Short mmCIF file of C-alpha atoms and ligand atoms in Angstrom, two decimals:
data_model
loop_
_atom_site.label_atom_id
_atom_site.label_comp_id
_atom_site.label_asym_id
_atom_site.label_seq_id
_atom_site.Cartn_x
_atom_site.Cartn_y
_atom_site.Cartn_z
CA MET A 1 -20.56 27.92 4.96
CA ASN A 2 -21.05 28.68 8.62
CA ILE A 3 -18.68 27.08 11.11
CA LYS A 4 -21.11 24.38 12.23
CA VAL A 5 -21.96 23.27 8.71
CA SER A 6 -18.36 23.17 7.61
CA PHE A 7 -17.44 21.26 10.75
CA ILE A 8 -19.98 18.54 9.95
CA ALA A 9 -19.04 18.48 6.29
CA ILE A 10 -15.38 18.03 7.04
CA ILE A 11 -15.99 15.29 9.58
CA ILE A 12 -18.17 13.40 7.10
CA LEU A 13 -15.59 13.80 4.41
CA MET A 14 -12.49 12.98 6.35
CA CYS A 15 -13.26 10.32 8.82
CA PHE A 16 -15.88 8.33 10.50
CA GLY A 17 -15.21 7.59 14.11
CA CYS A 18 -12.35 10.05 14.41
CA LYS A 19 -13.75 11.65 17.53
CA GLU A 20 -10.40 12.14 19.19
CA GLU A 21 -9.23 14.03 16.14
CA SER A 22 -12.18 16.37 16.05
CA LYS A 23 -11.52 17.74 19.53
CA ASN A 24 -8.73 19.82 18.19
CA ASN A 25 -9.85 22.50 15.76
CA SER A 26 -6.59 22.59 13.87
CA ASP A 27 -7.17 18.96 12.91
CA LEU A 28 -10.05 20.06 10.76
CA LEU A 29 -7.78 21.78 8.33
CA ILE A 30 -8.04 20.15 4.96
CA SER A 31 -6.48 20.86 1.65
CA GLN A 32 -9.28 20.02 -0.74
CA GLY A 33 -12.58 18.33 -1.03
CA SER A 34 -16.27 18.74 -0.72
CA SER A 35 -18.75 17.20 1.64
CA SER A 36 -20.16 14.95 -1.06
CA ASP A 37 -16.93 13.07 -1.68
CA LYS A 38 -17.89 10.10 0.47
CA GLU A 39 -20.99 9.46 -1.59
CA GLU A 40 -19.23 9.41 -4.93
CA LYS A 41 -19.53 6.34 -7.08
CA PHE A 42 -16.60 3.97 -6.50
CA ARG A 43 -15.11 5.92 -3.61
CA PRO A 44 -13.89 3.52 -0.93
CA GLN A 45 -15.40 4.24 2.49
CA PHE A 46 -12.72 2.87 4.80
CA HIS A 47 -9.62 3.02 2.65
CA PHE A 48 -7.57 6.17 2.42
CA THR A 49 -8.34 8.24 -0.68
CA PRO A 50 -7.24 11.79 -1.53
CA ALA A 51 -10.07 14.29 -1.05
CA THR A 52 -9.71 15.25 -4.70
CA HIS A 53 -7.33 14.69 -7.60
CA TRP A 54 -4.45 12.36 -8.27
CA MET A 55 -2.57 10.19 -5.79
CA ASN A 56 0.07 7.49 -6.21
CA ASP A 57 2.75 6.03 -3.88
CA PRO A 58 2.62 6.23 -0.08
CA ASN A 59 5.60 8.29 1.11
CA GLY A 60 7.29 9.22 4.38
CA LEU A 61 5.39 6.69 6.50
CA VAL A 62 6.37 7.56 10.06
CA TYR A 63 4.90 7.45 13.54
CA TYR A 64 5.38 10.38 15.87
CA LYS A 65 3.66 11.52 19.06
CA ASP A 66 0.44 9.48 18.84
CA TYR A 67 0.02 9.81 15.08
CA TYR A 68 0.78 7.71 12.06
CA HIS A 69 1.71 10.07 9.24
CA LEU A 70 0.94 9.15 5.68
CA PHE A 71 2.48 11.36 3.01
CA TYR A 72 1.78 10.46 -0.59
CA GLN A 73 2.57 11.32 -4.19
CA TYR A 74 0.02 13.93 -5.03
CA TYR A 75 -0.92 16.15 -7.94
CA PRO A 76 -3.45 18.72 -6.70
CA ASP A 77 -4.42 20.10 -10.13
CA SER A 78 -5.66 17.04 -11.95
CA THR A 79 -6.87 13.46 -11.68
CA VAL A 80 -3.91 12.27 -13.74
CA TRP A 81 -0.24 12.23 -12.76
CA GLY A 82 1.57 15.59 -12.97
CA PRO A 83 4.14 17.69 -11.07
CA MET A 84 4.47 15.75 -7.86
CA HIS A 85 3.84 17.12 -4.38
CA TRP A 86 3.68 15.28 -1.07
CA GLY A 87 0.11 15.19 0.23
CA HIS A 88 -0.32 14.52 3.94
CA ALA A 89 -2.78 12.81 6.26
CA ARG A 90 -2.50 11.45 9.77
CA SER A 91 -4.24 8.91 11.93
CA LYS A 92 -4.18 7.55 15.44
CA ASP A 93 -5.16 4.02 14.46
CA LEU A 94 -4.17 3.68 10.77
CA LEU A 95 -7.85 3.36 9.89
CA HIS A 96 -9.36 6.81 10.36
CA TRP A 97 -7.35 9.41 8.47
CA VAL A 98 -7.56 13.17 8.64
CA HIS A 99 -6.28 15.19 5.71
CA ARG A 100 -3.62 17.78 6.40
CA PRO A 101 -2.26 20.56 4.21
CA ILE A 102 0.09 19.64 1.38
CA ALA A 103 3.53 19.02 2.90
CA LEU A 104 5.98 19.47 0.03
CA TYR A 105 5.63 21.47 -3.18
CA PRO A 106 7.85 21.22 -6.28
CA ASP A 107 10.65 23.82 -6.40
CA SER A 108 13.47 24.92 -8.71
CA LEU A 109 15.19 21.53 -8.30
CA GLY A 110 12.15 19.68 -9.57
CA TYR A 111 9.08 17.68 -8.65
CA ILE A 112 8.99 15.91 -5.28
CA PHE A 113 9.07 12.18 -5.99
CA SER A 114 8.79 9.31 -3.52
CA GLY A 115 10.80 8.99 -0.34
CA SER A 116 10.65 8.41 3.39
CA ALA A 117 10.68 10.22 6.73
CA VAL A 118 12.35 9.68 10.09
CA ILE A 119 12.30 11.30 13.51
CA ASP A 120 15.75 12.68 14.26
CA LYS A 121 15.58 12.10 18.03
CA ASN A 122 19.15 13.21 18.74
CA ASN A 123 19.22 16.12 16.35
CA THR A 124 21.98 14.58 14.24
CA ALA A 125 21.04 16.84 11.33
CA GLY A 126 20.91 20.00 13.42
CA PHE A 127 17.33 20.75 12.35
CA GLY A 128 16.10 20.59 15.95
CA LYS A 129 15.49 17.87 18.52
CA GLU A 130 13.00 15.33 17.23
CA ALA A 131 12.68 17.05 13.87
CA MET A 132 10.74 15.06 11.32
CA VAL A 133 13.13 14.75 8.39
CA ALA A 134 11.99 13.68 4.95
CA MET A 135 14.28 12.45 2.21
CA TYR A 136 12.86 12.33 -1.29
CA THR A 137 13.82 12.37 -4.93
CA TYR A 138 13.96 15.57 -6.92
CA HIS A 139 12.85 14.96 -10.50
CA ASP A 140 13.89 17.85 -12.73
CA PRO A 141 11.54 17.93 -15.75
CA ILE A 142 13.61 20.56 -17.55
CA LYS A 143 16.81 18.54 -17.48
CA GLU A 144 14.82 15.49 -18.52
CA LYS A 145 13.45 17.36 -21.53
CA GLN A 146 16.92 18.47 -22.47
CA GLY A 147 17.87 14.81 -22.78
CA SER A 148 20.14 14.72 -19.74
CA ASN A 149 20.35 11.54 -17.66
CA LEU A 150 21.06 13.49 -14.50
CA PHE A 151 17.54 14.63 -13.73
CA GLN A 152 16.97 12.67 -10.50
CA THR A 153 18.78 13.70 -7.30
CA GLN A 154 17.99 13.30 -3.60
CA GLY A 155 16.89 16.12 -1.32
CA ILE A 156 15.84 16.56 2.30
CA ALA A 157 13.37 18.75 4.18
CA TYR A 158 12.43 19.02 7.84
CA SER A 159 9.47 19.86 10.00
CA ASN A 160 9.49 20.98 13.62
CA ASP A 161 5.72 20.87 13.98
CA GLU A 162 4.78 17.23 13.40
CA GLY A 163 4.74 17.41 9.63
CA GLU A 164 2.45 20.45 9.33
CA THR A 165 4.99 22.82 7.76
CA TRP A 166 8.27 22.01 6.10
CA THR A 167 11.57 23.70 5.33
CA LYS A 168 13.72 22.42 2.50
CA TYR A 169 17.43 22.08 3.29
CA GLU A 170 19.22 24.99 1.61
CA GLN A 171 22.08 22.82 0.37
CA ASN A 172 19.90 20.38 -1.56
CA PRO A 173 20.47 18.10 -3.33
CA VAL A 174 22.26 15.96 -0.75
CA ILE A 175 23.01 13.22 -3.30
CA GLU A 176 23.84 14.20 -6.86
CA ASN A 177 22.97 12.00 -9.79
CA PRO A 178 25.86 9.67 -10.65
CA GLY A 179 24.79 9.38 -14.30
CA ILE A 180 21.93 6.92 -13.86
CA ARG A 181 18.60 7.73 -15.46
CA ASP A 182 16.31 6.17 -12.82
CA PHE A 183 17.83 7.01 -9.46
CA ARG A 184 15.21 7.42 -6.81
CA ASP A 185 12.89 6.66 -3.89
CA PRO A 186 15.22 6.82 -0.82
CA LYS A 187 14.08 4.85 2.22
CA ILE A 188 16.05 5.95 5.30
CA PHE A 189 16.14 4.08 8.59
CA TRP A 190 18.17 4.15 11.79
CA ASN A 191 20.46 1.15 11.98
CA GLU A 192 20.45 0.31 15.70
CA GLU A 193 23.43 -2.01 15.53
CA LYS A 194 25.70 0.50 13.83
CA SER A 195 24.10 3.61 15.36
CA ILE A 196 23.97 5.35 12.02
CA TRP A 197 21.40 6.42 9.44
CA GLN A 198 21.19 4.10 6.48
CA MET A 199 19.30 4.32 3.26
CA VAL A 200 18.28 2.17 0.32
CA LEU A 201 17.77 3.73 -3.08
CA VAL A 202 16.96 2.23 -6.46
CA ALA A 203 19.25 2.87 -9.39
CA LYS A 204 17.78 1.60 -12.66
CA ASP A 205 18.09 -2.16 -12.14
CA HIS A 206 19.68 -2.51 -8.72
CA VAL A 207 19.54 -1.19 -5.16
CA GLN A 208 22.21 1.03 -3.67
CA PHE A 209 22.92 1.19 0.07
CA TYR A 210 24.14 4.37 1.74
CA GLU A 211 24.91 5.59 5.24
CA SER A 212 25.19 8.94 6.98
CA PRO A 213 25.85 10.30 10.46
CA ASN A 214 23.59 13.32 9.93
CA ILE A 215 21.12 12.69 7.02
CA LYS A 216 23.00 15.33 4.99
CA ASP A 217 26.28 13.65 4.06
CA TRP A 218 25.79 10.26 2.45
CA LYS A 219 28.33 7.61 1.53
CA LYS A 220 27.54 4.68 -0.73
CA ILE A 221 28.39 1.38 0.99
CA SER A 222 27.12 -1.40 -1.30
CA GLU A 223 24.79 -2.55 -4.05
CA PHE A 224 22.32 -5.39 -4.54
CA TRP A 225 21.65 -6.95 -7.93
CA PHE A 226 19.42 -9.84 -8.95
CA GLU A 227 19.55 -11.62 -12.29
CA ASP A 228 16.06 -11.62 -13.75
CA HIS A 229 15.35 -13.49 -16.96
CA PRO A 230 13.84 -11.55 -18.63
CA PRO A 231 14.59 -8.32 -16.70
CA LEU A 232 11.66 -6.76 -14.87
CA GLY A 233 10.63 -3.13 -15.35
CA VAL A 234 12.51 -0.32 -13.65
CA TRP A 235 13.22 -0.86 -9.92
CA GLU A 236 11.29 1.50 -7.65
CA CYS A 237 10.39 2.20 -3.99
CA PRO A 238 12.75 -0.02 -1.98
CA ASP A 239 12.48 -0.80 1.73
CA LEU A 240 14.74 -2.78 4.06
CA PHE A 241 13.95 -4.07 7.54
CA LYS A 242 14.54 -6.89 9.95
CA LEU A 243 11.88 -9.41 11.03
CA LYS A 244 11.85 -12.33 13.40
CA VAL A 245 10.87 -15.66 11.86
CA GLU A 246 7.57 -16.63 13.49
CA GLY A 247 7.93 -19.09 16.32
CA THR A 248 11.75 -18.92 16.38
CA LYS A 249 14.52 -16.61 17.53
CA GLU A 250 15.91 -16.35 14.03
CA GLU A 251 16.06 -12.89 12.45
CA LYS A 252 16.17 -12.15 8.76
CA TRP A 253 16.23 -8.99 6.67
CA VAL A 254 13.63 -8.29 4.04
CA LEU A 255 14.33 -6.14 0.99
CA ILE A 256 11.25 -4.89 -0.81
CA ILE A 257 11.31 -3.57 -4.38
CA SER A 258 8.52 -2.47 -6.68
CA HIS A 259 8.62 -2.93 -10.44
CA GLY A 260 6.65 -0.81 -12.88
CA THR A 261 6.15 -3.82 -15.16
CA GLY A 262 6.64 -7.58 -15.01
CA ALA A 263 4.45 -8.48 -12.03
CA PRO A 264 2.91 -12.00 -12.03
CA ASN A 265 -0.49 -10.86 -13.27
CA ALA A 266 0.76 -8.05 -15.52
CA GLY A 267 1.89 -4.52 -14.98
CA SER A 268 3.19 -3.21 -11.66
CA GLY A 269 3.89 -5.24 -8.54
CA THR A 270 6.03 -5.43 -5.45
CA ARG A 271 8.42 -8.29 -4.71
CA TYR A 272 10.69 -9.11 -1.81
CA PHE A 273 13.91 -10.86 -0.98
CA VAL A 274 14.59 -12.46 2.38
CA GLY A 275 18.23 -12.61 3.35
CA ASP A 276 21.00 -11.34 5.59
CA TYR A 277 22.35 -7.86 6.06
CA ASP A 278 25.62 -7.31 7.89
CA GLY A 279 25.16 -3.56 8.12
CA THR A 280 26.84 -3.05 4.76
CA THR A 281 25.79 -5.73 2.29
CA PHE A 282 22.52 -7.54 1.69
CA THR A 283 22.70 -11.14 0.47
CA THR A 284 20.01 -13.70 -0.28
CA ARG A 285 19.87 -17.35 -1.27
CA GLN A 286 16.50 -16.83 -2.85
CA LYS A 287 16.49 -18.03 -6.45
CA GLU A 288 13.04 -16.88 -7.47
CA SER A 289 10.97 -13.76 -7.04
CA GLN A 290 8.38 -13.72 -4.29
CA TRP A 291 5.63 -11.12 -4.48
CA VAL A 292 4.02 -9.29 -1.60
CA ASP A 293 0.63 -9.49 -3.32
CA TYR A 294 -0.37 -11.47 -6.40
CA GLY A 295 -3.29 -9.22 -7.37
CA THR A 296 -2.81 -6.40 -9.87
CA ASP A 297 -3.49 -3.55 -7.45
CA ASN A 298 -0.89 -3.20 -4.75
CA TYR A 299 2.10 -1.14 -5.77
CA ALA A 300 4.95 0.93 -4.31
CA GLY A 301 4.16 -0.25 -0.78
CA VAL A 302 6.58 0.52 2.04
CA THR A 303 6.56 0.30 5.86
CA PHE A 304 6.39 2.76 8.74
CA ASN A 305 9.45 4.06 10.53
CA ASN A 306 9.41 4.54 14.28
CA GLU A 307 6.40 2.31 14.86
CA PRO A 308 5.92 2.36 18.66
CA SER A 309 5.50 -1.38 19.17
CA ASN A 310 8.06 -2.29 16.55
CA ARG A 311 5.51 -3.74 14.16
CA ARG A 312 6.21 -3.66 10.41
CA ILE A 313 3.17 -1.98 9.00
CA PHE A 314 2.86 -1.86 5.25
CA ILE A 315 0.62 0.30 3.07
CA GLY A 316 0.60 0.09 -0.73
CA TRP A 317 -0.94 2.14 -3.49
CA MET A 318 -4.02 0.24 -4.66
CA SER A 319 -3.43 0.62 -8.39
CA ASN A 320 -1.29 -0.39 -11.32
CA TRP A 321 0.64 1.86 -13.72
CA ASP A 322 -0.83 -0.16 -16.61
CA TYR A 323 -4.16 1.62 -16.19
CA ALA A 324 -3.92 3.87 -13.11
CA THR A 325 -4.60 7.14 -14.93
CA THR A 326 -7.73 5.85 -16.64
CA THR A 327 -9.81 4.24 -13.88
CA PRO A 328 -13.44 5.44 -13.99
CA THR A 329 -13.49 7.71 -10.94
CA GLU A 330 -14.32 11.35 -11.36
CA SER A 331 -13.04 13.83 -8.82
CA TRP A 332 -10.22 11.78 -7.33
CA ARG A 333 -8.05 8.93 -8.38
CA SER A 334 -6.93 5.87 -6.46
CA ALA A 335 -6.77 4.62 -2.89
CA MET A 336 -4.26 3.04 -0.53
CA THR A 337 -4.50 -0.60 0.57
CA LEU A 338 -5.61 -1.27 4.10
CA PRO A 339 -2.64 -1.36 6.49
CA ARG A 340 -1.09 -4.82 6.80
CA GLU A 341 1.23 -6.11 9.47
CA LEU A 342 4.11 -8.01 7.93
CA SER A 343 5.57 -11.12 9.49
CA LEU A 344 7.97 -13.79 8.32
CA ILE A 345 7.54 -17.54 8.21
CA LYS A 346 9.75 -20.42 7.19
CA GLU A 347 8.41 -23.31 5.12
CA GLY A 348 11.02 -25.96 4.41
CA GLU A 349 14.18 -24.03 3.60
CA SER A 350 12.37 -20.95 2.29
CA TYR A 351 11.16 -17.80 3.98
CA TYR A 352 7.89 -16.07 3.11
CA LEU A 353 6.25 -12.79 4.04
CA LYS A 354 2.77 -12.88 5.48
CA SER A 355 0.69 -9.74 5.25
CA PRO A 356 -2.57 -9.91 7.19
CA LEU A 357 -4.57 -6.81 8.06
CA ILE A 358 -3.55 -5.07 11.27
CA THR A 359 -5.52 -6.65 14.14
CA LYS A 360 -7.13 -3.28 15.00
CA PHE A 361 -9.08 -3.59 11.77
CA ASN A 362 -11.39 -5.88 13.75
CA ASN A 363 -12.49 -2.85 15.79
CA LEU A 364 -14.12 -1.54 12.63
CA THR A 365 -16.23 -4.60 11.95
CA GLN A 366 -19.49 -5.80 13.38
CA ASN A 367 -21.41 -8.96 12.57
CA ILE A 368 -24.40 -8.48 10.34
CA SER A 369 -27.62 -9.63 11.93
CA LYS A 370 -29.19 -12.70 10.34
CA THR A 371 -32.36 -10.81 9.51
CA GLU A 372 -30.47 -8.61 7.08
CA ILE A 373 -29.36 -11.60 5.03
CA THR A 374 -31.64 -13.83 3.04
CA GLY A 375 -30.90 -17.22 1.55
CA ASN A 376 -28.94 -20.27 2.35
CA ILE A 377 -26.10 -18.87 4.47
CA PRO A 378 -23.18 -19.40 3.87
CA TYR A 379 -23.54 -21.05 0.45
CA GLN A 380 -25.88 -18.65 -1.24
CA PHE A 381 -27.35 -15.51 0.17
CA SER A 382 -28.25 -11.89 -0.50
CA TYR A 383 -27.30 -8.84 1.48
CA ASN A 384 -27.84 -5.40 0.13
CA ASN A 385 -24.45 -3.95 0.85
CA LEU A 386 -21.80 -6.53 0.07
CA GLN A 387 -19.76 -3.67 -1.35
CA SER A 388 -18.86 -2.59 2.15
CA SER A 389 -18.41 -5.86 3.99
CA VAL A 390 -15.95 -8.42 5.25
CA ILE A 391 -16.62 -12.11 4.62
CA SER A 392 -14.49 -14.76 6.26
CA PHE A 393 -14.69 -18.53 6.45
CA ASP A 394 -12.68 -21.73 6.57
CA ALA A 395 -13.17 -24.14 3.72
CA ILE A 396 -12.42 -27.82 3.40
CA VAL A 397 -12.03 -28.36 -0.31
CA GLU A 398 -12.45 -31.67 -2.00
CA GLU A 399 -11.67 -30.67 -5.54
CA LYS A 400 -12.51 -27.15 -6.44
CA PHE A 401 -14.84 -24.31 -5.61
CA LEU A 402 -16.06 -21.05 -7.02
CA VAL A 403 -17.13 -17.93 -5.11
CA ILE A 404 -19.32 -15.48 -7.02
CA PHE A 405 -20.27 -11.96 -6.04
CA SER A 406 -22.96 -10.55 -8.30
CA ASN A 407 -25.60 -7.85 -8.69
CA ASP A 408 -28.91 -7.53 -10.53
CA LYS A 409 -27.14 -6.06 -13.55
CA LYS A 410 -25.54 -9.50 -13.97
CA GLU A 411 -22.14 -8.12 -13.15
CA SER A 412 -19.94 -10.49 -11.19
CA PHE A 413 -16.57 -11.02 -9.59
CA LYS A 414 -15.34 -14.60 -9.23
CA ILE A 415 -12.77 -16.33 -7.09
CA SER A 416 -12.01 -19.99 -7.72
CA TYR A 417 -9.64 -22.60 -6.40
CA ASN A 418 -8.71 -25.91 -7.93
CA PHE A 419 -7.04 -28.43 -5.66
CA HIS A 420 -5.58 -30.33 -8.64
CA ASP A 421 -3.52 -27.49 -10.10
CA GLY A 422 -3.17 -25.58 -6.81
CA LEU A 423 -4.23 -22.31 -8.45
CA LEU A 424 -6.39 -19.62 -6.93
CA LYS A 425 -7.95 -17.55 -9.71
CA LEU A 426 -9.77 -14.23 -9.84
CA ASP A 427 -11.99 -13.17 -12.66
CA ARG A 428 -13.07 -9.55 -12.98
CA THR A 429 -13.96 -9.85 -16.71
CA LYS A 430 -17.65 -9.07 -16.04
CA SER A 431 -17.26 -7.13 -12.81
CA GLY A 432 -18.72 -3.85 -14.12
CA GLN A 433 -16.79 -1.13 -15.96
CA VAL A 434 -13.86 -2.81 -17.66
CA ASP A 435 -13.62 -1.07 -21.02
CA PHE A 436 -11.84 2.03 -19.79
CA ASN A 437 -8.46 0.49 -20.50
CA GLU A 438 -7.34 -2.45 -22.65
CA LYS A 439 -4.69 -3.45 -20.13
CA TYR A 440 -7.20 -3.54 -17.29
CA LYS A 441 -9.31 -5.81 -19.47
CA THR A 442 -6.49 -8.13 -20.43
CA SER A 443 -5.43 -8.50 -16.80
CA SER A 444 -8.94 -9.53 -15.79
CA ILE A 445 -8.11 -13.15 -15.05
CA GLN A 446 -5.45 -13.41 -12.38
CA LYS A 447 -3.76 -16.45 -10.89
CA MET A 448 -1.84 -17.22 -7.75
CA ARG A 449 -0.22 -20.58 -7.06
CA ILE A 450 -1.03 -21.66 -3.53
CA GLY A 451 -0.43 -25.38 -4.02
CA LYS A 452 -2.62 -28.31 -3.06
CA GLN A 453 -4.40 -27.37 0.13
CA ASN A 454 -7.59 -29.01 1.28
CA LYS A 455 -8.05 -26.57 4.13
CA LEU A 456 -8.13 -22.86 3.45
CA SER A 457 -8.98 -19.88 5.57
CA ILE A 458 -10.35 -17.03 3.49
CA LYS A 459 -11.01 -13.38 4.24
CA LEU A 460 -12.57 -11.07 1.65
CA VAL A 461 -12.72 -7.33 2.27
CA LEU A 462 -14.88 -5.30 -0.11
CA ASP A 463 -14.98 -1.53 -0.19
CA ALA A 464 -16.79 0.13 -3.12
CA SER A 465 -14.14 -0.35 -5.82
CA SER A 466 -11.74 -2.72 -4.13
CA ILE A 467 -11.53 -6.29 -2.97
CA GLU A 468 -8.68 -7.57 -0.83
CA ILE A 469 -8.32 -11.33 -0.54
CA PHE A 470 -6.35 -12.84 2.33
CA ILE A 471 -5.74 -16.59 2.32
CA ASN A 472 -4.40 -18.43 5.38
CA GLY A 473 -3.89 -15.36 7.54
CA GLY A 474 -2.20 -13.28 4.83
CA ARG A 475 0.20 -15.98 3.59
CA TYR A 476 -1.30 -15.38 0.15
CA VAL A 477 -2.81 -12.03 -0.77
CA MET A 478 -4.52 -10.63 -3.85
CA THR A 479 -5.73 -7.05 -4.15
CA ASN A 480 -7.99 -5.88 -6.95
CA GLN A 481 -9.76 -2.77 -8.12
CA ILE A 482 -13.24 -3.41 -9.49
CA PHE A 483 -15.88 -1.02 -10.77
CA PRO A 484 -19.36 -2.58 -10.56
CA ASN A 485 -22.12 -0.25 -11.74
CA GLU A 486 -24.22 -1.35 -8.80
CA GLY A 487 -23.03 -2.81 -5.53
CA PHE A 488 -22.89 -6.59 -5.36
CA THR A 489 -25.83 -8.05 -3.47
CA ASN A 490 -25.53 -11.79 -4.07
CA PHE A 491 -22.97 -14.23 -2.78
CA GLU A 492 -22.64 -17.84 -3.84
CA ILE A 493 -20.23 -20.72 -3.32
CA LEU A 494 -20.37 -23.59 -5.82
CA PRO A 495 -20.56 -26.54 -5.88
CA LYS A 496 -21.94 -26.88 -2.41
CA GLU A 497 -21.21 -30.63 -2.23
CA ASN A 498 -17.54 -30.01 -2.83
CA VAL A 499 -16.71 -27.54 -0.14
CA LYS A 500 -17.40 -27.66 3.56
CA ILE A 501 -17.62 -24.23 5.17
CA SER A 502 -17.05 -23.50 8.84
CA ASN A 503 -16.51 -20.35 10.94
CA PHE A 504 -18.47 -18.33 8.42
CA LYS A 505 -18.80 -14.65 9.27
CA ILE A 506 -20.21 -11.71 7.38
CA GLN A 507 -19.54 -8.30 8.86
CA PHE A 508 -20.14 -4.70 7.97
CA ILE A 509 -17.96 -1.73 8.72
CA LYS A 510 -19.05 0.29 11.72
CA ARG A 511 -19.44 3.95 10.97
CA SER A 512 -19.56 6.11 13.99
CA ILE A 513 -20.64 9.52 12.78
C1 FRU B 1 6.44 4.63 -8.33
C2 FRU B 1 7.06 5.91 -8.83
C3 FRU B 1 8.33 6.22 -8.08
C4 FRU B 1 8.45 7.71 -8.25
C5 FRU B 1 7.00 8.14 -8.19
C6 FRU B 1 6.68 9.34 -9.05
O1 FRU B 1 5.08 4.53 -8.57
O2 FRU B 1 7.29 5.82 -10.22
O3 FRU B 1 9.47 5.51 -8.53
O4 FRU B 1 9.22 8.31 -7.26
O5 FRU B 1 6.23 7.04 -8.60
O6 FRU B 1 5.38 9.77 -8.82
#
């Protein structure tokens, strides 16, 4: 390929609208991929996907010098999970990503499992001023095979060139396994109040809290347990951060934990606890689990460190371990959710997370001209590319309503709400390819309790094989993977008499290449 052709191919593949990125030739470096990737069936167009092969959890989310860095669990040799690496991409706006070379490769201590990254501004670790330091789990497959329980330990690595190249710390592991089989996914953060590094780590069925002056020497300071009846699947990918309660001066801490099984609509999901953290111990009065997202496809999500305007930006892996390795994509597997900005609200005596899309997402959207839509807008209309669109409206509901997306193959995706039982339901039973996995099929009808509300604000974001549903500004969220054989072209809300729509908007995603 001559330079010009490869330049165009890479731009098409990696980003639309990433003009700033393309000024710098080194930004065009990619690890894999071909120019046709963007046209592949089911490949999301404005969600992050690996150029090729397998991806799971987001890792090492950190902002540094104009860029948001997204590392991720990556297996570059197959479209199913295998020896884990950290893939890498970066973005100036969290929406246009450019792939970078693989950051971390497995070594003699094991595969590189999930973890986090920080910017060591004061060189506490001695790796250099403003070194990017990653802390991750080593998973030793040999020890695991030998039947040992000690196969997960924690290691660190650093980069002095903005995450491009990495050096592993020669005295790894920095935390040995204490005899717990599942012991992983360190999330480090700088605790302002105590001026010390702190870290949360999951250990089988609880969270452990650690602190360190230098990211190398860690001391365990506390644990957090929660009685679940029945117990949920193994605890994974924790995160801990402080948020202000909207409209007040009150501050609360939020502890996020993912669970491989036991989520409200089956399989994997991410829940949170809102409580207090005195710099050593986290406590909560919460009696029940709250989930970040009630759809089946938002897992292992965590938030960015070092975000310049102190926002809590969350990205999750848009899949579910129940069927992740079998979804019907060919050259790559899975995508990340769109970035969401977390906030905290109080209703009665309880606190809840809200997770709307980052406001900059609006820069990507443009209203669709009326001539492109036919039918009785907003109740029933056709538009030939609903699979890459954003639909939003406010609804006054008398009793119940049903939203149907469909195509000419009679495939459909349904969203319904019933005021009487307060349930919002999704139905992907006939949404296209569903037979690839029994568990995908059996999780096709999903429910979320939102209570009796006669006024709802609804935002639906469709992108090839995903639909993200935001109710009331992200107070309730459901994320789903769907695999229609043809894009949806028809939209319908039933029964018309029962639901009054206002502020209706249908938008497409601007592509600026
Ligand atoms: C969550 C997880 C993590 C682990 C990683 C391995 O999806 O199981 O706990 O570090 O994936 O890829």
